[in-house]
CSV table of C-alpha atoms in Angstrom, one decimal:
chain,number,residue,atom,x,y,z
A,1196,UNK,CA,0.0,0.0,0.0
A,1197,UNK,CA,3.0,2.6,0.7
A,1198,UNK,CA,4.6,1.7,-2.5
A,1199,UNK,CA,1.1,2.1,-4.3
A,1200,UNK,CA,0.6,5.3,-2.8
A,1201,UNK,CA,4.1,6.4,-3.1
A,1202,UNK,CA,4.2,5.9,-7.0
A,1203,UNK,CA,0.7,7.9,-7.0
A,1204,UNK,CA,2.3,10.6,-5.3
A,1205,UNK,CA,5.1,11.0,-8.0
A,1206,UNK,CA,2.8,10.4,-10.8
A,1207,UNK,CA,1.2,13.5,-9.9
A,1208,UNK,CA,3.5,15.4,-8.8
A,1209,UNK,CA,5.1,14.8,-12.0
A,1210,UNK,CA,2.0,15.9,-13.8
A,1211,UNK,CA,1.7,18.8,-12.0
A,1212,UNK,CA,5.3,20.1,-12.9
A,1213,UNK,CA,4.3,19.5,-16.5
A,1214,UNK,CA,1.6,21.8,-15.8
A,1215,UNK,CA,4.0,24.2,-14.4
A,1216,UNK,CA,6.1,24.5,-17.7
A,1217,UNK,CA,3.6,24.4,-20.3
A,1218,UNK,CA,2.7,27.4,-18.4
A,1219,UNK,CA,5.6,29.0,-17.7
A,1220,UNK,CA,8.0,28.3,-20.5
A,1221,UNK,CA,6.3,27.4,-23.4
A,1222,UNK,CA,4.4,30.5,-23.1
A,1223,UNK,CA,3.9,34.2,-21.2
A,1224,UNK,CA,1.6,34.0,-17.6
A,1225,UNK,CA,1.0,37.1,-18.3
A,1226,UNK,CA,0.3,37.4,-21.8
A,1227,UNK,CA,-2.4,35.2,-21.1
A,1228,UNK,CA,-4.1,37.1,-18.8
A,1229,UNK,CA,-3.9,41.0,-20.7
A,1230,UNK,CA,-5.2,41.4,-23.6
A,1231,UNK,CA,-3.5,41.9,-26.8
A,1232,UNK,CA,-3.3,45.9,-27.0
A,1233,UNK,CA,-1.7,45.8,-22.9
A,1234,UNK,CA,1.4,48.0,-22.8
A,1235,UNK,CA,4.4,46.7,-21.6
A,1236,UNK,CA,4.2,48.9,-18.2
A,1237,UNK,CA,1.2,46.9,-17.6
A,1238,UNK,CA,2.9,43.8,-18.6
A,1239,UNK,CA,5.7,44.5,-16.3
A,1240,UNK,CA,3.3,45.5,-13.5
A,1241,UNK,CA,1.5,42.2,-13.3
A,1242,UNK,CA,4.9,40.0,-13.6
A,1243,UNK,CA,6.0,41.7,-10.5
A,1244,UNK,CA,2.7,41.4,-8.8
A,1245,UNK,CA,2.6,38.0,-9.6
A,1246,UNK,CA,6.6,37.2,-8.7
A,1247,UNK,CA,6.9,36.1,-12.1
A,1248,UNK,CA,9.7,38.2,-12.2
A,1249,UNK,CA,12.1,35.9,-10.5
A,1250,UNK,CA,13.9,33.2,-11.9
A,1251,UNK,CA,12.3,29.8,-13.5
A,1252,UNK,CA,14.0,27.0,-10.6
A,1253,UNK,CA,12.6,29.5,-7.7
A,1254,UNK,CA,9.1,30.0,-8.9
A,1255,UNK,CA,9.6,26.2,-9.7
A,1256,UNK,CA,10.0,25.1,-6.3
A,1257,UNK,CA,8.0,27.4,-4.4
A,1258,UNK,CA,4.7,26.1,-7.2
A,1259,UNK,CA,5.7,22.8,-5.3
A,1260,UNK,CA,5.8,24.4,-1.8
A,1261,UNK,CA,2.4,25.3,-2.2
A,1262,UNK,CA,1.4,22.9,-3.9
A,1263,UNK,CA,2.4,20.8,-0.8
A,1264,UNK,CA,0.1,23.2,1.3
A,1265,UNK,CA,-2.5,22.9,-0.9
A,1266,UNK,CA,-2.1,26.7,-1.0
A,1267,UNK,CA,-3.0,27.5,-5.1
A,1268,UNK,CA,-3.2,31.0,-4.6
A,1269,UNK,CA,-6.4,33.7,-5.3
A,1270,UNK,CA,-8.7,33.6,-8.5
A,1271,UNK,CA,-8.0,36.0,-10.6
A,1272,UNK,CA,-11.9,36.3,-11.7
A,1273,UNK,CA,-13.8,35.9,-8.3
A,1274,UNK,CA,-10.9,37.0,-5.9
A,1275,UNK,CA,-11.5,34.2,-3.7
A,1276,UNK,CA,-9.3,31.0,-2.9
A,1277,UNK,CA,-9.0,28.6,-6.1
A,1278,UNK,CA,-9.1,25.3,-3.4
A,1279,UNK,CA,-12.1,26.9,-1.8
A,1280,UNK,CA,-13.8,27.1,-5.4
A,1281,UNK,CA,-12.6,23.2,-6.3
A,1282,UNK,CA,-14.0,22.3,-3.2
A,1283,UNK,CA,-17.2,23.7,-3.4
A,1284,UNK,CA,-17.5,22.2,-7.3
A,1285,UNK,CA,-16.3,18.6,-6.2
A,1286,UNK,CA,-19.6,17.6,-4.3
A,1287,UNK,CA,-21.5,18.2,-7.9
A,1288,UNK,CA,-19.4,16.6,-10.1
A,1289,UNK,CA,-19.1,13.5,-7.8
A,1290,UNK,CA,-22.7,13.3,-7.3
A,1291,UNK,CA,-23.5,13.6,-10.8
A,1292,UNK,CA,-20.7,10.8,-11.4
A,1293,UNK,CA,-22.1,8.2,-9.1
A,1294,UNK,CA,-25.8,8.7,-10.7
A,1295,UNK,CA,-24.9,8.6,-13.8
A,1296,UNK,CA,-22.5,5.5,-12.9
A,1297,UNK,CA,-25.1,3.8,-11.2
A,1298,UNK,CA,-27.2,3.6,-14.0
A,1299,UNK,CA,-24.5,2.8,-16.5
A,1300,UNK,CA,-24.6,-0.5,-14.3
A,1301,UNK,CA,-27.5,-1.3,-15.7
A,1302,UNK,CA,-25.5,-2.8,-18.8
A,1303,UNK,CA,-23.9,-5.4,-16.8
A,1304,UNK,CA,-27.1,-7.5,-16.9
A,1305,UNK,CA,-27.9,-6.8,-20.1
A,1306,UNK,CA,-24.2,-8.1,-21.2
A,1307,UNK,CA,-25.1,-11.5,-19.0
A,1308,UNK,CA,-28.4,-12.0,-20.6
A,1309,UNK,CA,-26.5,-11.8,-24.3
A,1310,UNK,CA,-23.7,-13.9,-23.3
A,1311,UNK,CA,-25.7,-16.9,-22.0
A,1312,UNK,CA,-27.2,-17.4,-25.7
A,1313,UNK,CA,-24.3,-16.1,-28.0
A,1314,UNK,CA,-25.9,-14.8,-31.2
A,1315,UNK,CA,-29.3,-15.2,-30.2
A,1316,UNK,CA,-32.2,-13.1,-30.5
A,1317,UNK,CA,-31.3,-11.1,-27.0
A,1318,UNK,CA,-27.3,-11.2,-28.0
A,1319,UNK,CA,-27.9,-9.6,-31.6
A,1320,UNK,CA,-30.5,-6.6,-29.7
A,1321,UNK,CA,-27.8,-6.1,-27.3
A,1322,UNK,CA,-25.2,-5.8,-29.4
A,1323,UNK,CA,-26.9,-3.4,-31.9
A,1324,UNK,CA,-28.0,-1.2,-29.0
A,1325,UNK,CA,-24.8,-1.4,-26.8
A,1326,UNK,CA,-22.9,0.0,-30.6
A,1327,UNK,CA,-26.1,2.4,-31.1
A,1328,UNK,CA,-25.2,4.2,-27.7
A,1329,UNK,CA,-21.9,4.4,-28.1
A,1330,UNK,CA,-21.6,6.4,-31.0
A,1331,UNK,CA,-23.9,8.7,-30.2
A,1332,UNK,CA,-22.0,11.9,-29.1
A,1333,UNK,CA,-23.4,13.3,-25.6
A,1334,UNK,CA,-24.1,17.2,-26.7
A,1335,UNK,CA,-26.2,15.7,-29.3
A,1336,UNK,CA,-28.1,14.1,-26.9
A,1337,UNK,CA,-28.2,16.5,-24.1
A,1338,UNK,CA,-29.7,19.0,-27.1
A,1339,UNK,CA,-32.2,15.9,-27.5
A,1340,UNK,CA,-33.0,15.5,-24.3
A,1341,UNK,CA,-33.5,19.0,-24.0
A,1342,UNK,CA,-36.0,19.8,-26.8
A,1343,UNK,CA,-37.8,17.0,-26.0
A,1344,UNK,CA,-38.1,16.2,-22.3
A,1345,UNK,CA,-37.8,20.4,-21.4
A,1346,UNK,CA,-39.5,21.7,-24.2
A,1347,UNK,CA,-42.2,19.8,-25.9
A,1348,UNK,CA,-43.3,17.5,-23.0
A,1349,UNK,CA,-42.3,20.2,-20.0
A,1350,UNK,CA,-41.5,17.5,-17.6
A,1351,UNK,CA,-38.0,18.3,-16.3
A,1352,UNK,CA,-36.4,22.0,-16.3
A,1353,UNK,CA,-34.1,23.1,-19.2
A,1354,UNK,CA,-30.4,23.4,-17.2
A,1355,UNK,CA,-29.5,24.8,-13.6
A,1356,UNK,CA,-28.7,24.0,-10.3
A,1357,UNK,CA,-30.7,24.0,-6.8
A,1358,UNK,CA,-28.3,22.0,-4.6
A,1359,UNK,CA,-28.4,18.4,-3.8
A,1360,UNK,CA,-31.2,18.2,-1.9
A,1361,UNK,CA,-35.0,16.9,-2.5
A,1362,UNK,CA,-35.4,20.2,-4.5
A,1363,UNK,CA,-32.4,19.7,-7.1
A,1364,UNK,CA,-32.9,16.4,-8.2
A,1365,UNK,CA,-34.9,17.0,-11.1
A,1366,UNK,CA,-32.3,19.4,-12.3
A,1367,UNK,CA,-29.6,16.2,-12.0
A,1368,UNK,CA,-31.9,13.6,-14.4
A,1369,UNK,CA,-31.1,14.9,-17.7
A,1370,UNK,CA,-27.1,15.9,-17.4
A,1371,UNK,CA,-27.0,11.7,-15.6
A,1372,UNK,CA,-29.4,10.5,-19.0
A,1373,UNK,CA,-26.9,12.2,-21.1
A,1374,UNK,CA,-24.0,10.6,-19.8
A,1375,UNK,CA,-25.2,7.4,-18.6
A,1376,UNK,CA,-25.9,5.7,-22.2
A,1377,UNK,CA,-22.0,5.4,-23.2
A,1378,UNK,CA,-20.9,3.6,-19.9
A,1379,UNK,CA,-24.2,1.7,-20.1
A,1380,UNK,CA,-23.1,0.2,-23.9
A,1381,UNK,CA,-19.4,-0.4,-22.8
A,1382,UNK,CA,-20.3,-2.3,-19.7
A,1383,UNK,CA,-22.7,-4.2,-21.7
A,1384,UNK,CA,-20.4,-4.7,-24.0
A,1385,UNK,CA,-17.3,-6.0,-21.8
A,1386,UNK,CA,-19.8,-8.0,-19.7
A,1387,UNK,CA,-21.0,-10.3,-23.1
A,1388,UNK,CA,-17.2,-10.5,-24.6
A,1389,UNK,CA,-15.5,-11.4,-20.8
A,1390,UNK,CA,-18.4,-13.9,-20.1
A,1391,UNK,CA,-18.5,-15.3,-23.3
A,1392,UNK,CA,-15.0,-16.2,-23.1
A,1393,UNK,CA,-15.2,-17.7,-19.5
A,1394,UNK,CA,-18.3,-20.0,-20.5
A,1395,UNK,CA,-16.1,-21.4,-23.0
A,1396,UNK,CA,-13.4,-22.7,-20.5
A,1397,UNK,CA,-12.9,-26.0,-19.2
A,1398,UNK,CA,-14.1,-25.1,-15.8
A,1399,UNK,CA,-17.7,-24.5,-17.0
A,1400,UNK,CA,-17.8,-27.8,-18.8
A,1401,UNK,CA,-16.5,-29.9,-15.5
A,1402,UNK,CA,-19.7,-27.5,-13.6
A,1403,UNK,CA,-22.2,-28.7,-15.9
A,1404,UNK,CA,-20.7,-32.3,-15.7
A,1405,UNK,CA,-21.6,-32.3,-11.8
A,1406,UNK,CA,-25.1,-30.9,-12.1
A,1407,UNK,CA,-25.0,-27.2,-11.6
A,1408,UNK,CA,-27.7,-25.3,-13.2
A,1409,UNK,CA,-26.5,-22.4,-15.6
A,1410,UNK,CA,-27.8,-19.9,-13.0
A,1411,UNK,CA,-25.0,-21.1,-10.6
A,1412,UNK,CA,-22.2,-21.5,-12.8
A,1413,UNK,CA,-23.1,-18.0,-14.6
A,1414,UNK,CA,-23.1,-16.0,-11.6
A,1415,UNK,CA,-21.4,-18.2,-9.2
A,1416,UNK,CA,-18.1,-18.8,-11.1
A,1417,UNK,CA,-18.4,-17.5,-14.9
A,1418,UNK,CA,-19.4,-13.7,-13.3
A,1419,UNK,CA,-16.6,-13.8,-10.7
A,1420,UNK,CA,-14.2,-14.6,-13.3
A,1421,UNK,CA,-15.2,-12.1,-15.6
A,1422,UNK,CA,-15.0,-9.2,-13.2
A,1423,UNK,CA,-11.5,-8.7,-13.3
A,1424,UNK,CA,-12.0,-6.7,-16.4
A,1425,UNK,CA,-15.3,-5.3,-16.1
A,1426,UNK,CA,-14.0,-3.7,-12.5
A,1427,UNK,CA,-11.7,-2.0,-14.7
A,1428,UNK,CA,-13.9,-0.4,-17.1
A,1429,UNK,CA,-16.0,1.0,-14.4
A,1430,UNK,CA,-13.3,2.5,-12.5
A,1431,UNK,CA,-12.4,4.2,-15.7
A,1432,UNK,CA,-15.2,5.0,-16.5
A,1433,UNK,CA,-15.5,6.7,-12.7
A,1434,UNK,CA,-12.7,8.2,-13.4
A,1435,UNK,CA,-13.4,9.7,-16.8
A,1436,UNK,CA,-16.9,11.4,-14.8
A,1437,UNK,CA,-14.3,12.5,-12.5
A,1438,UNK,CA,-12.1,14.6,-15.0
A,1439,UNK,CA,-15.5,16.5,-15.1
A,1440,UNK,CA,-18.3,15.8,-17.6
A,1441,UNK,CA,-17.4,19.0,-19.3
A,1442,UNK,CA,-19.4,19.2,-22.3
A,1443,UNK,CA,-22.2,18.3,-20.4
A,1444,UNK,CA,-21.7,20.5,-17.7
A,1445,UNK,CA,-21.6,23.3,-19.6
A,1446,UNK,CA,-24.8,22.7,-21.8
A,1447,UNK,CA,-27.1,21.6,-18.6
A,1448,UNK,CA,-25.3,24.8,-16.4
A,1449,UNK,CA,-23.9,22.4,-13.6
A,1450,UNK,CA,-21.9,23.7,-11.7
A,1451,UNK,CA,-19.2,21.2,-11.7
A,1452,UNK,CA,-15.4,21.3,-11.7
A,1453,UNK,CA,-15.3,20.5,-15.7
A,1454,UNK,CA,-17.3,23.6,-16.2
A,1455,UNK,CA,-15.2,25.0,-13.8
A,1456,UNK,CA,-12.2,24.3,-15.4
A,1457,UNK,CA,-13.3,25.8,-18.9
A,1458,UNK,CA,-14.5,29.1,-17.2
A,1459,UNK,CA,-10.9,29.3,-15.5
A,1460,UNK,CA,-9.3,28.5,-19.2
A,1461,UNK,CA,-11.6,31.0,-20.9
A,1462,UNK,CA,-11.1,33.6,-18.4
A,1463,UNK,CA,-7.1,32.7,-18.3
A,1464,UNK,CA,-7.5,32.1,-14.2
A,1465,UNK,CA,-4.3,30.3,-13.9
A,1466,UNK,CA,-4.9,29.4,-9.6
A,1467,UNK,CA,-8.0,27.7,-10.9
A,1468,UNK,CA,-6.5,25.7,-13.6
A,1469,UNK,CA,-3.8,24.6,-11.3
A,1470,UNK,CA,-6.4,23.9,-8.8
A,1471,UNK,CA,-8.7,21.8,-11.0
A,1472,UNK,CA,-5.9,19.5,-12.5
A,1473,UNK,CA,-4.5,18.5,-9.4
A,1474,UNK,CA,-8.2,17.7,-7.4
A,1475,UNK,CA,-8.7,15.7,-11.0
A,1476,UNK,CA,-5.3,13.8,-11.0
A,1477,UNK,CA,-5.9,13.1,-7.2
A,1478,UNK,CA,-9.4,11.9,-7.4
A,1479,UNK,CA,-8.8,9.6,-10.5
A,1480,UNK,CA,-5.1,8.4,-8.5
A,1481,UNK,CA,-7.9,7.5,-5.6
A,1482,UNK,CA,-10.7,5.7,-8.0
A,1483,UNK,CA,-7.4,3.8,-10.0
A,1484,UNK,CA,-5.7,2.5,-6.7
A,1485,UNK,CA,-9.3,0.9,-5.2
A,1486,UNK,CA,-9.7,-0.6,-8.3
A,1487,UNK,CA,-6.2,-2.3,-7.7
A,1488,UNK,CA,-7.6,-3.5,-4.0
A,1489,UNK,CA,-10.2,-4.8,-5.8
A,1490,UNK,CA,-8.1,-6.6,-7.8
A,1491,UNK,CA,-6.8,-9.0,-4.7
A,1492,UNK,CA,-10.2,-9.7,-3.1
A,1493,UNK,CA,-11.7,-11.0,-6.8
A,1494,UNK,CA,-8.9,-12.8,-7.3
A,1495,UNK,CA,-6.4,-14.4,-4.9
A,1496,UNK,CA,-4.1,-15.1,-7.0
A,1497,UNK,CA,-3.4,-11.6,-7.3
A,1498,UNK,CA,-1.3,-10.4,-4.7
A,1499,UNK,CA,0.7,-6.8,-4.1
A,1500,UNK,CA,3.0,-8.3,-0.9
């Protein structure tokens, strides 16, 4: 567990000193945040307000003093701290994660019931609808979803945010129906290959030989053999919610850290860029190392000692 957690550390830390120079030498801090016609008094201003003045390797290691203190500085937009603004985003995003997740599960039975009669009637609708899913691209469908579950039928309210209480729920449904269909056809679709695979070992034969019923040896053995990989498409797929369901975000207004992340790009608020990369590299570090304790408890033979 150290050593896990120890190789997460450096990972990113690592990525967050890439951040550092792409920002700072492949390109001008504060050219980013004047606009084009600033004169060069103003220019000069801001690098010293900033201490961008001083040299590369002392800026470089007091990014990663802070960094250490979770200290990422002032937005330049809203004047407040950028970790108190991450933190305040984080509860959204994750929420809207686990529904949408949650849902998406909903393909792992779907995969089952196609893998127990490969190429059968319920194997060739799964497949089709599992492929139909997937290549629909989400703004499409949160524009659907909109214009016809907002505006024609009126049910559910176009975009925004009233907390995550009884009162804000409706306002969750349509960014979670918009996200949910894509991890809903991948896990159908790595449940029905994984299973299918496992049925066709030797074990399953020598299970039938003794009697079991196909109920037992699917979910009994086939399942728990298959998991291995289906475990790790949902806890990328977790992780891929938890970069911040940015497109989505910004077309249902929710105020999570991928919108969040685009405001602090568009308005060039460096604190909150810095802020929102390293809450998404240590969230998706998190969701990546249970995944690998996971790992152990489906399968002893899989051991990190």
């Amino acid at each position: 567990m150290i050593r896990r957690v120890g190789h997460s550390v450096f990972i990113v830390a690592g990525l967050m000193g890439l951040l550092f120079l792409a920002i700072n030498v492949l390109g001008d801090p504060v050219e980013l945040m004047v606009d084009e016609d600033a004169s060069q008094e103003t220019i000069d201003a801001l690098r010293a307000k900033f201490g961008l003045d001083r040299p590369l390797y002392v800026r470089f290691a007091d990014f990663y003093w802070d960094l250490a203190r979770l200290d990422f500085g002032k937005s330049l937009r809203h004047r407040i701290d950028a970790q108190e603004m991450i933190f305040d985003r984080l509860p959204n995003t994750a929420a809207l994660a686990l529904v949408a997740w949650v849902i998406g599960m909903a393909g792992i039975p779907l995969g089952m019931l196609a893998a127990r009669r490969p190429r059968g009637f319920i194997d060739r609708i799964v497949n089709i609808l599992s492929f139909a899913v997937i290549s629909v691209p989400q703004f499409w469908l949160a524009l659907m979803l909109i214009l016809v579950i907002s505006v024609q039928l009126d049910l559910l309210p176009t975009s925004g945010y009233k907390g995550l209480g009884p009162e804000g729920w409706k306002y969750m449904v349509l960014p979670a129906l918009a996200l949910c269909p894509l991890v809903m056809g991948r896990n159908a679709q790595i449940t029905r290959s994984t299973m299918i695979e496992e049925i066709a070992k030797q074990y399953v034969s020598t299970a039938r030989s003794k009697g079991l019923g196909e109920t037992a040896i699917l979910y009994g053995h086939v399942l728990k053999n298959a998991s291995i990989s289906i475990v790790t498409l949902m806890g990328d797929e977790l992780a891929g919610f938890m970069n911040g369901s940015t497109v989505v975000e910004i077309i249902f207004g929710w105020p999570g850290i991928g919108k969040l992340l685009i405001d602090g790009i568009n308005a060039r608020d460096l604190p909150i860029v810095t802020a929102s990369v390293f809450v998404v590299a240590l969230m998706v570090m998190v969701i990546n190392l249970c995944v690998d304790l996971l790992y152990t408890w489906l399968d002893p033979r899989i051991s990190y000692s």
